[in-house]
Structures are given as structure tokens and as C-alpha cells.
PDB file of C-alpha atoms in Angstrom:
ATOM      1  CA  MET W   1     103.603 229.914-173.108  1.00 41.00           C
ATOM      2  CA  ARG W   2     102.674 229.371-176.789  1.00 44.00           C
ATOM      3  CA  LYS W   3     106.334 228.632-177.675  1.00 40.00           C
ATOM      4  CA  LYS W   4     106.578 226.202-174.736  1.00 37.00           C
ATOM      5  CA  ILE W   5     103.472 224.307-175.881  1.00 37.00           C
ATOM      6  CA  LEU W   6     104.797 224.135-179.448  1.00 38.00           C
ATOM      7  CA  LEU W   7     108.135 222.834-178.158  1.00 35.00           C
ATOM      8  CA  ILE W   8     106.417 220.115-176.099  1.00 33.00           C
ATOM      9  CA  LEU W   9     104.288 219.107-179.097  1.00 38.00           C
ATOM     10  CA  ALA W  10     107.380 218.964-181.301  1.00 39.00           C
ATOM     11  CA  LEU W  11     109.192 216.749-178.778  1.00 33.00           C
ATOM     12  CA  CYS W  12     106.167 214.439-178.526  1.00 38.00           C
ATOM     13  CA  LEU W  13     106.024 214.200-182.317  1.00 41.00           C
ATOM     14  CA  CYS W  14     109.735 213.321-182.490  1.00 36.00           C
ATOM     15  CA  ASN W  15     109.305 210.615-179.850  1.00 37.00           C
ATOM     16  CA  LEU W  16     106.309 209.179-181.722  1.00 36.00           C
ATOM     17  CA  MET W  17     108.276 209.111-184.974  1.00 38.00           C
ATOM     18  CA  LEU W  18     111.189 207.365-183.191  1.00 30.00           C
ATOM     19  CA  VAL W  19     108.896 204.652-181.777  1.00 34.00           C
ATOM     20  CA  GLN W  20     107.297 204.132-185.179  1.00 40.00           C
ATOM     21  CA  ALA W  21     110.736 203.849-186.797  1.00 37.00           C
ATOM     22  CA  GLN W  22     111.830 201.218-184.258  1.00 35.00           C
ATOM     23  CA  ASN W  23     108.683 199.152-184.808  1.00 46.00           C
ATOM     24  CA  SER W  24     108.535 199.514-188.584  1.00 54.00           C
ATOM     25  CA  GLU W  25     109.540 196.828-191.036  1.00 68.00           C
ATOM     26  CA  PRO W  26     113.089 197.126-192.410  1.00 76.00           C
ATOM     27  CA  ALA W  27     113.298 198.246-196.006  1.00 91.00           C
ATOM     28  CA  LEU W  28     113.164 195.395-198.518  1.00 95.00           C
ATOM     29  CA  ARG W  29     116.494 194.799-200.230  1.00 96.00           C
ATOM     30  CA  ILE W  30     116.690 193.126-203.637  1.00 97.00           C
ATOM     31  CA  ASP W  31     119.403 190.978-205.283  1.00 97.00           C
ATOM     32  CA  ILE W  32     121.790 191.085-202.310  1.00 98.00           C
ATOM     33  CA  PRO W  33     124.859 188.765-202.372  1.00 97.00           C
ATOM     34  CA  ILE W  34     124.876 186.367-199.426  1.00 97.00           C
ATOM     35  CA  ASP W  35     128.135 187.748-197.999  1.00 93.00           C
ATOM     36  CA  SER W  36     126.566 191.229-197.885  1.00 96.00           C
ATOM     37  CA  ILE W  37     123.857 190.006-195.518  1.00 97.00           C
ATOM     38  CA  ARG W  38     124.467 190.239-191.773  1.00 96.00           C
ATOM     39  CA  LEU W  39     122.992 187.086-190.247  1.00 97.00           C
ATOM     40  CA  SER W  40     123.856 184.671-187.435  1.00 97.00           C
ATOM     41  CA  ASP W  41     123.049 180.948-187.614  1.00 98.00           C
ATOM     42  CA  PRO W  42     121.974 180.948-191.285  1.00 98.00           C
ATOM     43  CA  PHE W  43     119.556 178.147-192.156  1.00 98.00           C
ATOM     44  CA  ILE W  44     118.473 177.437-195.738  1.00 98.00           C
ATOM     45  CA  LEU W  45     115.396 175.492-196.819  1.00 98.00           C
ATOM     46  CA  ALA W  46     115.448 174.330-200.449  1.00 98.00           C
ATOM     47  CA  ASP W  47     111.697 174.249-201.075  1.00 98.00           C
ATOM     48  CA  LYS W  48     110.875 172.158-204.139  1.00 96.00           C
ATOM     49  CA  ASN W  49     107.216 173.197-204.084  1.00 96.00           C
ATOM     50  CA  SER W  50     108.093 176.820-204.850  1.00 97.00           C
ATOM     51  CA  SER W  51     111.521 176.240-206.469  1.00 98.00           C
ATOM     52  CA  THR W  52     112.841 178.796-203.984  1.00 98.00           C
ATOM     53  CA  TYR W  53     115.539 178.875-201.317  1.00 98.00           C
ATOM     54  CA  TYR W  54     114.480 180.384-197.987  1.00 98.00           C
ATOM     55  CA  MET W  55     117.134 181.585-195.530  1.00 98.00           C
ATOM     56  CA  THR W  56     116.460 182.475-191.918  1.00 98.00           C
ATOM     57  CA  GLY W  57     118.410 182.530-188.647  1.00 98.00           C
ATOM     58  CA  THR W  58     118.840 184.696-185.577  1.00 97.00           C
ATOM     59  CA  GLY W  59     116.601 187.762-185.649  1.00 96.00           C
ATOM     60  CA  GLY W  60     113.678 185.835-187.118  1.00 93.00           C
ATOM     61  CA  LYS W  61     113.764 187.477-190.547  1.00 97.00           C
ATOM     62  CA  LEU W  62     113.488 185.618-193.865  1.00 98.00           C
ATOM     63  CA  TRP W  63     115.367 185.964-197.156  1.00 98.00           C
ATOM     64  CA  LYS W  64     114.415 184.434-200.521  1.00 98.00           C
ATOM     65  CA  SER W  65     116.497 183.386-203.527  1.00 98.00           C
ATOM     66  CA  LYS W  66     116.132 181.401-206.737  1.00 98.00           C
ATOM     67  CA  ASP W  67     119.869 180.709-207.231  1.00 98.00           C
ATOM     68  CA  LEU W  68     121.600 181.092-203.799  1.00 98.00           C
ATOM     69  CA  ARG W  69     123.596 184.026-205.201  1.00 96.00           C
ATOM     70  CA  LYS W  70     121.135 186.933-205.036  1.00 97.00           C
ATOM     71  CA  TRP W  71     118.750 187.311-202.104  1.00 98.00           C
ATOM     72  CA  THR W  72     115.681 189.444-201.401  1.00 98.00           C
ATOM     73  CA  GLY W  73     114.529 190.385-197.902  1.00 98.00           C
ATOM     74  CA  PRO W  74     114.234 190.688-195.015  1.00 98.00           C
ATOM     75  CA  TYR W  75     110.650 189.565-194.420  1.00 98.00           C
ATOM     76  CA  THR W  76     108.966 189.130-191.025  1.00 97.00           C
ATOM     77  CA  VAL W  77     107.359 185.685-190.808  1.00 98.00           C
ATOM     78  CA  ALA W  78     107.031 184.692-187.121  1.00 98.00           C
ATOM     79  CA  GLN W  79     103.844 185.647-185.237  1.00 97.00           C
ATOM     80  CA  PRO W  80     104.175 184.288-181.680  1.00 97.00           C
ATOM     81  CA  ASP W  81     101.387 184.940-179.174  1.00 97.00           C
ATOM     82  CA  PRO W  82     102.204 188.151-177.266  1.00 97.00           C
ATOM     83  CA  LYS W  83     100.141 186.844-174.319  1.00 96.00           C
ATOM     84  CA  SER W  84     102.259 183.694-174.059  1.00 97.00           C
ATOM     85  CA  TRP W  85     105.364 183.195-171.904  1.00 97.00           C
ATOM     86  CA  MET W  86     107.394 184.825-174.705  1.00 98.00           C
ATOM     87  CA  GLY W  87     105.865 188.245-174.098  1.00 97.00           C
ATOM     88  CA  PRO W  88     105.062 190.933-176.688  1.00 96.00           C
ATOM     89  CA  ASN W  89     108.501 191.228-178.290  1.00 95.00           C
ATOM     90  CA  PRO W  90     110.667 188.129-177.804  1.00 98.00           C
ATOM     91  CA  MET W  91     114.181 187.825-179.152  1.00 98.00           C
ATOM     92  CA  ILE W  92     114.392 185.092-181.809  1.00 98.00           C
ATOM     93  CA  TRP W  93     117.546 183.018-182.236  1.00 97.00           C
ATOM     94  CA  ALA W  94     118.643 180.319-184.659  1.00 98.00           C
ATOM     95  CA  ALA W  95     115.346 179.906-186.527  1.00 98.00           C
ATOM     96  CA  GLU W  96     114.953 176.896-188.832  1.00 98.00           C
ATOM     97  CA  ILE W  97     112.164 175.942-191.274  1.00 98.00           C
ATOM     98  CA  HIS W  98     111.312 172.264-191.790  1.00 98.00           C
ATOM     99  CA  HIS W  99     108.820 170.891-194.321  1.00 98.00           C
ATOM    100  CA  TYR W 100     107.074 167.816-192.906  1.00 97.00           C
ATOM    101  CA  ASN W 101     103.809 166.083-193.855  1.00 96.00           C
ATOM    102  CA  GLY W 102     102.569 169.029-195.914  1.00 96.00           C
ATOM    103  CA  LYS W 103     103.207 171.701-193.259  1.00 98.00           C
ATOM    104  CA  TYR W 104     106.105 174.069-192.598  1.00 98.00           C
ATOM    105  CA  TYR W 105     107.459 174.193-189.055  1.00 98.00           C
ATOM    106  CA  TYR W 106     109.445 177.051-187.560  1.00 98.00           C
ATOM    107  CA  PHE W 107     111.895 175.797-184.933  1.00 98.00           C
ATOM    108  CA  ALA W 108     113.444 178.673-182.987  1.00 98.00           C
ATOM    109  CA  THR W 109     114.759 179.892-179.650  1.00 98.00           C
ATOM    110  CA  PHE W 110     112.601 182.586-178.054  1.00 98.00           C
ATOM    111  CA  THR W 111     113.870 184.802-175.217  1.00 98.00           C
ATOM    112  CA  ASN W 112     111.741 186.925-172.891  1.00 97.00           C
ATOM    113  CA  LYS W 113     114.148 189.407-171.310  1.00 96.00           C
ATOM    114  CA  ALA W 114     111.482 190.553-168.825  1.00 96.00           C
ATOM    115  CA  VAL W 115     111.192 187.134-167.135  1.00 96.00           C
ATOM    116  CA  ARG W 116     113.984 185.664-165.013  1.00 95.00           C
ATOM    117  CA  VAL W 117     114.632 182.060-164.031  1.00 92.00           C
ATOM    118  CA  GLY W 118     117.318 180.342-161.981  1.00 84.00           C
ATOM    119  CA  ASN W 119     120.204 182.628-161.122  1.00 86.00           C
ATOM    120  CA  ASN W 120     118.598 185.730-162.621  1.00 92.00           C
ATOM    121  CA  LEU W 121     118.828 184.366-166.184  1.00 95.00           C
ATOM    122  CA  GLU W 122     116.506 185.521-168.964  1.00 96.00           C
ATOM    123  CA  ARG W 123     113.829 182.956-169.781  1.00 97.00           C
ATOM    124  CA  ARG W 124     114.820 181.270-173.033  1.00 97.00           C
ATOM    125  CA  ALA W 125     113.407 178.161-174.655  1.00 98.00           C
ATOM    126  CA  SER W 126     113.075 176.201-177.870  1.00 98.00           C
ATOM    127  CA  HIS W 127     109.615 176.326-179.414  1.00 98.00           C
ATOM    128  CA  ILE W 128     107.816 175.512-182.692  1.00 98.00           C
ATOM    129  CA  LEU W 129     105.402 177.559-184.837  1.00 98.00           C
ATOM    130  CA  VAL W 130     103.542 176.313-187.929  1.00 98.00           C
ATOM    131  CA  SER W 131     102.434 177.550-191.363  1.00 98.00           C
ATOM    132  CA  ASP W 132     100.929 176.209-194.576  1.00 98.00           C
ATOM    133  CA  LYS W 133     103.528 178.148-196.593  1.00 98.00           C
ATOM    134  CA  PRO W 134     107.340 178.387-196.389  1.00 98.00           C
ATOM    135  CA  ASP W 135     107.223 182.179-196.078  1.00 97.00           C
ATOM    136  CA  GLY W 136     104.636 182.110-193.288  1.00 97.00           C
ATOM    137  CA  PRO W 137     103.092 183.567-191.338  1.00 98.00           C
ATOM    138  CA  TYR W 138     104.155 181.109-188.625  1.00 98.00           C
ATOM    139  CA  VAL W 139     101.724 180.894-185.699  1.00 98.00           C
ATOM    140  CA  PRO W 140     101.488 178.942-182.410  1.00 98.00           C
ATOM    141  CA  MET W 141     100.144 175.406-182.087  1.00 96.00           C
ATOM    142  CA  ALA W 142      98.384 173.632-179.216  1.00 95.00           C
ATOM    143  CA  ASP W 143     100.924 173.437-176.401  1.00 96.00           C
ATOM    144  CA  PRO W 144     101.975 176.751-174.798  1.00 96.00           C
ATOM    145  CA  ILE W 145     105.399 175.338-173.893  1.00 97.00           C
ATOM    146  CA  TYR W 146     107.638 172.572-175.260  1.00 98.00           C
ATOM    147  CA  MET W 147     110.305 172.598-172.560  1.00 97.00           C
ATOM    148  CA  PRO W 148     110.131 173.090-168.763  1.00 96.00           C
ATOM    149  CA  ALA W 149     109.733 176.747-167.834  1.00 94.00           C
ATOM    150  CA  ASP W 150     112.837 176.743-165.637  1.00 94.00           C
ATOM    151  CA  LYS W 151     115.122 175.043-168.190  1.00 96.00           C
ATOM    152  CA  LEU W 152     117.115 177.243-170.584  1.00 97.00           C
ATOM    153  CA  THR W 153     117.173 175.563-174.014  1.00 98.00           C
ATOM    154  CA  LEU W 154     118.275 176.784-177.417  1.00 98.00           C
ATOM    155  CA  ASP W 155     119.104 175.967-181.050  1.00 98.00           C
ATOM    156  CA  ALA W 156     116.412 173.338-181.609  1.00 98.00           C
ATOM    157  CA  THR W 157     116.387 171.265-184.779  1.00 98.00           C
ATOM    158  CA  LEU W 158     114.375 168.299-186.110  1.00 98.00           C
ATOM    159  CA  TRP W 159     115.305 164.648-186.617  1.00 98.00           C
ATOM    160  CA  THR W 160     113.180 161.576-187.379  1.00 98.00           C
ATOM    161  CA  ASP W 161     114.996 158.539-185.988  1.00 98.00           C
ATOM    162  CA  THR W 162     115.030 154.897-187.037  1.00 96.00           C
ATOM    163  CA  ASP W 163     112.094 154.212-184.672  1.00 95.00           C
ATOM    164  CA  GLY W 164     109.923 156.388-186.941  1.00 96.00           C
ATOM    165  CA  LYS W 165     109.445 158.989-184.207  1.00 98.00           C
ATOM    166  CA  SER W 166     110.348 162.656-184.643  1.00 98.00           C
ATOM    167  CA  TYR W 167     112.457 164.443-182.048  1.00 98.00           C
ATOM    168  CA  MET W 168     113.447 167.963-181.154  1.00 98.00           C
ATOM    169  CA  ILE W 169     117.238 168.089-180.732  1.00 98.00           C
ATOM    170  CA  TYR W 170     118.384 171.052-178.637  1.00 98.00           C
ATOM    171  CA  CYS W 171     121.062 172.414-176.307  1.00 98.00           C
ATOM    172  CA  HIS W 172     120.664 172.860-172.564  1.00 98.00           C
ATOM    173  CA  GLU W 173     122.324 176.194-171.840  1.00 96.00           C
ATOM    174  CA  TRP W 174     125.766 176.013-170.222  1.00 96.00           C
ATOM    175  CA  LEU W 175     124.992 179.170-168.222  1.00 95.00           C
ATOM    176  CA  GLN W 176     122.557 177.070-166.216  1.00 95.00           C
ATOM    177  CA  ASN W 177     124.302 173.697-165.902  1.00 94.00           C
ATOM    178  CA  ASP W 178     127.989 174.750-166.290  1.00 95.00           C
ATOM    179  CA  ASN W 179     128.513 171.940-168.834  1.00 97.00           C
ATOM    180  CA  GLY W 180     126.295 172.405-171.894  1.00 98.00           C
ATOM    181  CA  THR W 181     124.467 169.380-173.265  1.00 98.00           C
ATOM    182  CA  ILE W 182     122.860 168.298-176.498  1.00 98.00           C
ATOM    183  CA  GLU W 183     119.597 166.490-175.823  1.00 98.00           C
ATOM    184  CA  LYS W 184     116.572 164.958-177.535  1.00 98.00           C
ATOM    185  CA  ILE W 185     112.874 165.031-176.676  1.00 98.00           C
ATOM    186  CA  GLU W 186     110.099 163.254-178.552  1.00 98.00           C
ATOM    187  CA  LEU W 187     107.570 165.358-180.454  1.00 98.00           C
ATOM    188  CA  LYS W 188     103.871 164.673-180.844  1.00 98.00           C
ATOM    189  CA  PRO W 189     103.053 163.370-184.357  1.00 97.00           C
ATOM    190  CA  ASP W 190     101.818 166.822-185.472  1.00 97.00           C
ATOM    191  CA  PHE W 191     104.665 168.649-183.638  1.00 98.00           C
ATOM    192  CA  SER W 192     102.102 170.517-181.505  1.00 98.00           C
ATOM    193  CA  GLY W 193     103.943 169.617-178.306  1.00 98.00           C
ATOM    194  CA  THR W 194     106.482 167.282-176.711  1.00 98.00           C
ATOM    195  CA  VAL W 195     106.174 163.832-175.120  1.00 98.00           C
ATOM    196  CA  GLY W 196     107.961 162.823-171.911  1.00 97.00           C
ATOM    197  CA  GLU W 197     111.280 164.269-170.799  1.00 97.00           C
ATOM    198  CA  GLY W 198     114.522 165.173-172.506  1.00 98.00           C
ATOM    199  CA  LYS W 199     117.456 162.768-172.694  1.00 98.00           C
ATOM    200  CA  ILE W 200     121.129 163.801-172.849  1.00 98.00           C
ATOM    201  CA  LEU W 201     122.984 162.668-175.984  1.00 98.00           C
ATOM    202  CA  PHE W 202     126.380 164.108-175.012  1.00 98.00           C
ATOM    203  CA  LEU W 203     128.076 166.816-172.943  1.00 98.00           C
ATOM    204  CA  ALA W 204     130.217 169.786-173.923  1.00 98.00           C
ATOM    205  CA  SER W 205     133.033 168.213-171.922  1.00 98.00           C
ATOM    206  CA  ASP W 206     133.044 165.209-174.303  1.00 98.00           C
ATOM    207  CA  SER W 207     134.766 167.406-176.880  1.00 98.00           C
ATOM    208  CA  PRO W 208     138.445 166.578-177.546  1.00 98.00           C
ATOM    209  CA  TRP W 209     139.008 169.753-179.587  1.00 98.00           C
ATOM    210  CA  SER W 210     137.318 172.668-177.756  1.00 98.00           C
ATOM    211  CA  ARG W 211     139.299 174.662-175.190  1.00 97.00           C
ATOM    212  CA  GLU W 212     138.938 177.163-172.370  1.00 97.00           C
ATOM    213  CA  LYS W 213     141.050 178.133-169.382  1.00 94.00           C
ATOM    214  CA  GLU W 214     140.394 177.124-165.790  1.00 90.00           C
ATOM    215  CA  LYS W 215     141.000 179.702-163.055  1.00 87.00           C
ATOM    216  CA  ASP W 216     144.389 178.106-162.407  1.00 88.00           C
ATOM    217  CA  GLY W 217     145.322 178.541-166.077  1.00 89.00           C
ATOM    218  CA  LYS W 218     144.919 174.894-167.071  1.00 94.00           C
ATOM    219  CA  ASP W 219     143.072 173.917-170.235  1.00 95.00           C
ATOM    220  CA  ARG W 220     139.714 172.175-170.147  1.00 96.00           C
ATOM    221  CA  PRO W 221     137.018 171.488-172.776  1.00 97.00           C
ATOM    222  CA  ASN W 222     134.797 174.497-173.402  1.00 98.00           C
ATOM    223  CA  LYS W 223     131.415 174.549-171.615  1.00 97.00           C
ATOM    224  CA  VAL W 224     129.396 175.653-174.657  1.00 98.00           C
ATOM    225  CA  THR W 225     127.178 173.468-176.838  1.00 98.00           C
ATOM    226  CA  ASP W 226     125.647 175.272-179.790  1.00 98.00           C
ATOM    227  CA  GLY W 227     123.898 174.658-183.114  1.00 98.00           C
ATOM    228  CA  PRO W 228     123.274 170.891-183.460  1.00 98.00           C
ATOM    229  CA  TRP W 229     122.511 169.637-186.980  1.00 98.00           C
ATOM    230  CA  LEU W 230     121.984 165.963-187.876  1.00 98.00           C
ATOM    231  CA  PHE W 231     122.684 164.227-191.176  1.00 98.00           C
ATOM    232  CA  ARG W 232     123.313 160.839-192.761  1.00 98.00           C
ATOM    233  CA  THR W 233     126.149 160.201-195.155  1.00 98.00           C
ATOM    234  CA  LYS W 234     125.536 158.237-198.338  1.00 98.00           C
ATOM    235  CA  THR W 235     126.884 155.159-196.533  1.00 98.00           C
ATOM    236  CA  GLY W 236     124.176 155.549-193.858  1.00 97.00           C
ATOM    237  CA  LYS W 237     126.389 156.915-191.076  1.00 98.00           C
ATOM    238  CA  LEU W 238     124.521 159.228-188.659  1.00 98.00           C
ATOM    239  CA  GLY W 239     126.448 162.390-187.814  1.00 98.00           C
ATOM    240  CA  MET W 240     125.921 165.630-185.944  1.00 99.00           C
ATOM    241  CA  LEU W 241     127.490 169.025-186.497  1.00 98.00           C
ATOM    242  CA  TRP W 242     127.773 171.167-183.367  1.00 98.00           C
ATOM    243  CA  THR W 243     129.690 174.252-182.328  1.00 98.00           C
ATOM    244  CA  SER W 244     131.737 175.421-179.353  1.00 98.00           C
ATOM    245  CA  TRP W 245     134.853 177.564-178.862  1.00 98.00           C
ATOM    246  CA  ILE W 246     138.623 177.170-178.895  1.00 98.00           C
ATOM    247  CA  TYR W 247     139.428 179.898-176.373  1.00 97.00           C
ATOM    248  CA  ASP W 248     137.909 182.974-178.078  1.00 95.00           C
ATOM    249  CA  VAL W 249     137.463 181.440-181.567  1.00 97.00           C
ATOM    250  CA  TYR W 250     134.068 180.089-182.633  1.00 97.00           C
ATOM    251  CA  THR W 251     134.617 176.583-184.009  1.00 98.00           C
ATOM    252  CA  GLN W 252     132.526 173.692-185.367  1.00 98.00           C
ATOM    253  CA  GLY W 253     133.077 169.990-184.777  1.00 98.00           C
ATOM    254  CA  VAL W 254     131.276 166.785-185.686  1.00 98.00           C
ATOM    255  CA  ALA W 255     130.293 163.596-183.856  1.00 98.00           C
ATOM    256  CA  TYR W 256     129.113 160.247-185.256  1.00 98.00           C
ATOM    257  CA  SER W 257     126.664 157.796-183.708  1.00 98.00           C
ATOM    258  CA  GLN W 258     128.102 154.319-183.259  1.00 98.00           C
ATOM    259  CA  SER W 259     124.626 152.727-183.285  1.00 98.00           C
ATOM    260  CA  GLY W 260     123.260 154.792-186.158  1.00 98.00           C
ATOM    261  CA  THR W 261     120.498 156.159-183.890  1.00 98.00           C
ATOM    262  CA  LEU W 262     120.085 159.224-181.685  1.00 98.00           C
ATOM    263  CA  ASP W 263     120.955 157.171-178.623  1.00 97.00           C
ATOM    264  CA  GLY W 264     124.548 156.795-179.824  1.00 98.00           C
ATOM    265  CA  PRO W 265     127.005 156.433-178.250  1.00 98.00           C
ATOM    266  CA  TRP W 266     128.298 159.587-179.922  1.00 98.00           C
ATOM    267  CA  ILE W 267     131.974 159.492-180.855  1.00 98.00           C
ATOM    268  CA  GLN W 268     133.568 162.913-181.193  1.00 98.00           C
ATOM    269  CA  GLU W 269     136.027 163.612-183.994  1.00 98.00           C
ATOM    270  CA  LYS W 270     139.405 164.710-182.629  1.00 98.00           C
ATOM    271  CA  GLU W 271     139.692 167.808-184.820  1.00 98.00           C
ATOM    272  CA  PRO W 272     137.167 170.477-185.918  1.00 98.00           C
ATOM    273  CA  VAL W 273     135.397 169.845-189.205  1.00 98.00           C
ATOM    274  CA  ASN W 274     135.919 173.456-190.402  1.00 95.00           C
ATOM    275  CA  GLY W 275     138.676 176.001-190.141  1.00 93.00           C
ATOM    276  CA  PRO W 276     138.594 178.556-187.292  1.00 95.00           C
ATOM    277  CA  ASN W 277     135.983 181.314-187.022  1.00 97.00           C
ATOM    278  CA  PHE W 278     133.138 179.326-188.601  1.00 97.00           C
ATOM    279  CA  GLY W 279     130.210 177.872-186.679  1.00 98.00           C
ATOM    280  CA  HIS W 280     126.544 176.920-186.378  1.00 98.00           C
ATOM    281  CA  GLY W 281     126.459 175.103-189.712  1.00 98.00           C
ATOM    282  CA  MET W 282     123.727 173.061-191.377  1.00 98.00           C
ATOM    283  CA  LEU W 283     123.540 170.985-194.546  1.00 98.00           C
ATOM    284  CA  PHE W 284     121.082 171.146-197.440  1.00 98.00           C
ATOM    285  CA  ARG W 285     120.927 169.840-200.980  1.00 98.00           C
ATOM    286  CA  THR W 286     120.454 172.225-203.916  1.00 98.00           C
ATOM    287  CA  PHE W 287     117.812 171.643-206.565  1.00 98.00           C
ATOM    288  CA  ASP W 288     120.504 170.126-208.811  1.00 97.00           C
ATOM    289  CA  GLY W 289     121.665 167.713-206.090  1.00 97.00           C
ATOM    290  CA  LYS W 290     124.774 169.435-204.694  1.00 98.00           C
ATOM    291  CA  LEU W 291     125.314 169.178-200.921  1.00 98.00           C
ATOM    292  CA  LEU W 292     126.146 172.526-199.304  1.00 98.00           C
ATOM    293  CA  MET W 293     126.883 173.765-195.809  1.00 98.00           C
ATOM    294  CA  SER W 294     125.383 177.056-194.658  1.00 98.00           C
ATOM    295  CA  ILE W 295     127.453 178.568-191.840  1.00 98.00           C
ATOM    296  CA  HIS W 296     128.476 181.962-190.437  1.00 98.00           C
ATOM    297  CA  SER W 297     131.752 183.653-189.591  1.00 97.00           C
ATOM    298  CA  HIS W 298     132.569 186.576-187.300  1.00 92.00           C
ATOM    299  CA  LYS W 299     134.125 189.836-188.433  1.00 88.00           C
ATOM    300  CA  SER W 300     134.902 193.099-186.663  1.00 86.00           C
ATOM    301  CA  ILE W 301     133.673 196.195-188.536  1.00 86.00           C
ATOM    302  CA  ASN W 302     134.083 199.602-186.864  1.00 86.00           C
ATOM    303  CA  ASN W 303     134.694 197.893-183.501  1.00 86.00           C
ATOM    304  CA  ARG W 304     131.445 195.947-183.844  1.00 90.00           C
ATOM    305  CA  THR W 305     131.274 192.176-184.354  1.00 89.00           C
ATOM    306  CA  VAL W 306     129.059 191.149-187.261  1.00 93.00           C
ATOM    307  CA  ARG W 307     128.183 187.666-188.486  1.00 96.00           C
ATOM    308  CA  ILE W 308     128.288 186.823-192.160  1.00 97.00           C
ATOM    309  CA  PRO W 309     126.707 183.756-193.823  1.00 97.00           C
ATOM    310  CA  HIS W 310     128.770 181.552-196.152  1.00 98.00           C
ATOM    311  CA  LEU W 311     128.187 178.464-198.298  1.00 98.00           C
ATOM    312  CA  PHE W 312     130.663 175.588-198.688  1.00 98.00           C
ATOM    313  CA  GLU W 313     130.545 172.439-200.785  1.00 98.00           C
ATOM    314  CA  VAL W 314     130.434 169.172-198.805  1.00 98.00           C
ATOM    315  CA  ASP W 315     131.316 165.590-199.756  1.00 98.00           C
ATOM    316  CA  ASP W 316     129.220 162.951-197.951  1.00 98.00           C
ATOM    317  CA  SER W 317     130.128 159.951-200.118  1.00 98.00           C
ATOM    318  CA  GLY W 318     132.039 158.174-197.318  1.00 97.00           C
ATOM    319  CA  ASP W 319     131.400 157.409-193.658  1.00 97.00           C
ATOM    320  CA  LYS W 320     132.462 160.948-192.736  1.00 98.00           C
ATOM    321  CA  ILE W 321     131.805 164.297-194.378  1.00 98.00           C
ATOM    322  CA  THR W 322     134.536 166.573-195.685  1.00 98.00           C
ATOM    323  CA  VAL W 323     134.074 170.296-196.208  1.00 98.00           C
ATOM    324  CA  GLY W 324     135.384 171.583-199.536  1.00 97.00           C
ATOM    325  CA  LYS W 325     135.643 174.879-201.360  1.00 97.00           C
ATOM    326  CA  ALA W 326     133.370 177.896-201.024  1.00 97.00           C
ATOM    327  CA  PHE W 327     130.280 177.796-203.225  1.00 97.00           C
ATOM    328  CA  LYS W 328     130.260 180.476-205.906  1.00 89.00           C
TER     329      LYS W 328
END
């Protein structure tokens, strides 16, 4: 009996240690090259106030760097309300940090796997947290939701249009509508909630370059819209990076607004803006004025797909951007 009790206690102790290990913070890593970091949807904020680059993305962790070459992290910065619709441990996708009017805003996709909507799909939505500092902690604001509870949205970003109003730009999930969209919705002046309803900017099927197969074997545009990012060239042209697939290859394209506003119409470029196997890019300017694209690629390691962040130089001197050599 004594041996049995000791065995049970030992098993309980092992289980407790396993739970603690799963919930513990990952070990801090110092001076890590960017291509040694495993990260989807890498977003980089060049924060002039702290003279520091902050990189985040899917997973909700944060990395810091002074020179874009050596990074320290990962840090946990998001503190969503466990009593909210997100639940106690939401998945975090495609996080972005935007500095606006003295505050730092954390745009991200949160998924609650325990709640189902529509055709038994996990509840997933774009949402915003706020902080006084770039490295958080990021906490909830006034409105408990930004998007309708039954609408699957993802990959939100920020844009202030020519009307002076700020908008959340996001994707409506193709799993729900069978033809992914990129949409806009107006934000309250302090970003604490949204105003009105979303408006479609364009459809996945507008793409001339993406591809997938119909059941009869014919080609059609891919259904996926992913990773919108807006920019203006030095000539004032409004553009948008976004990502889809060419069959099984993740690929990024670009569209340009004919009106110079979010309302478009959006004219899709005929060819992808990057080579194959790169997607979910964004643009930022370094402290010395160089325009870079942060983007990730896919790689199979030991039969497991990992995503690796990369930096590329970008020329925006004309009406259209061109992606150049890798940043080193």
C-alpha cells in the first residue's frame, strides 16, 4: 500500500510539473539572427521613442532589436480578458503594433477553440488591445467586440484614409463565405470600438494571379485572402499588399487604388509582387530611412513546416513598389 501511495504521489507530481512547464514563459534568447527565429506573419514596429525595433506576429510573442540583425525574446505582451469571448487561452494570430496619438495599439486575430459558430467553425475575430508602451502589457479597451460574433475575421491592420478617419482593414474568412474578402470598418477616434458595418474592398476572386483547382480540374482564382497591408508610394499612390496561394504555394500580390482612397476601385497587378513561397508582408522604414519589407517563408524541417521571417529592401519611388535584394 505504501509503495502504491508513493507511486500515485510521484505521478501527480509529474503531471503538475508538466502543466507548469506548458504554462511557463519560454526561455529568453539573446542576440538571435532573424532567420533563426520561427515566426509567422512577422510585423516590425520601428519605435523612434525607444530607438528600438519590435517584432511580433502569430503566437503573440514579442522580439526586440536595436539593429534588425540580432534579436532578443520572446516576451509575452498581450493580456486579453479571460472572461471575454476569447476565453482563458486564446490563440493569437498576425499581431501588429501601431503607434497612434501617444498610445500603442495591438491589432490581432484571437481564436477561441471552445466556441463554435456557423458550420462548426472556431470563433475567430480581429480585436484591438492598448498600452502606453511598445512592449506592453496590452490590455482590453471599452468595447468587448469589434466585429459581429458570427463573422470570422482575421489579419486586421490600421489605415487612416484621406477623410481623416481611421479604419480597421481585415479579411473575412473564406471558410465562411467561400470567397474571401478584404474589408474596412471605421474605428472610434480612440480605437476603443468600431462604428457602423464593414464594407468590402475586393474579393479573393478578383485576383488574376492566384490559382486553385475546381472539382472538375479547371483552374479558378484561389478563395483565400490573407495579410492586408496598406502603403503610399512617394508619388502618392495608395497600394495594398495581400496574400493568397498559387495551388499549394503561398504567394503575395499587390493592388492599387484608382481613387487614392480605401474605396478604390482596387486594380490588381497581374503578377505576384514577390517570388514564390513568401507571404503576409508589411512595410516599415528603418531609423536611417530605408524602406524594408518584413515577410515570412515556409520550410519543411523534419517533416514539420516552419515559418521563417525575412527582410527585403523595397523601392517606392514610383507609382508602384518593387521588391529588391535581401537586407543584410
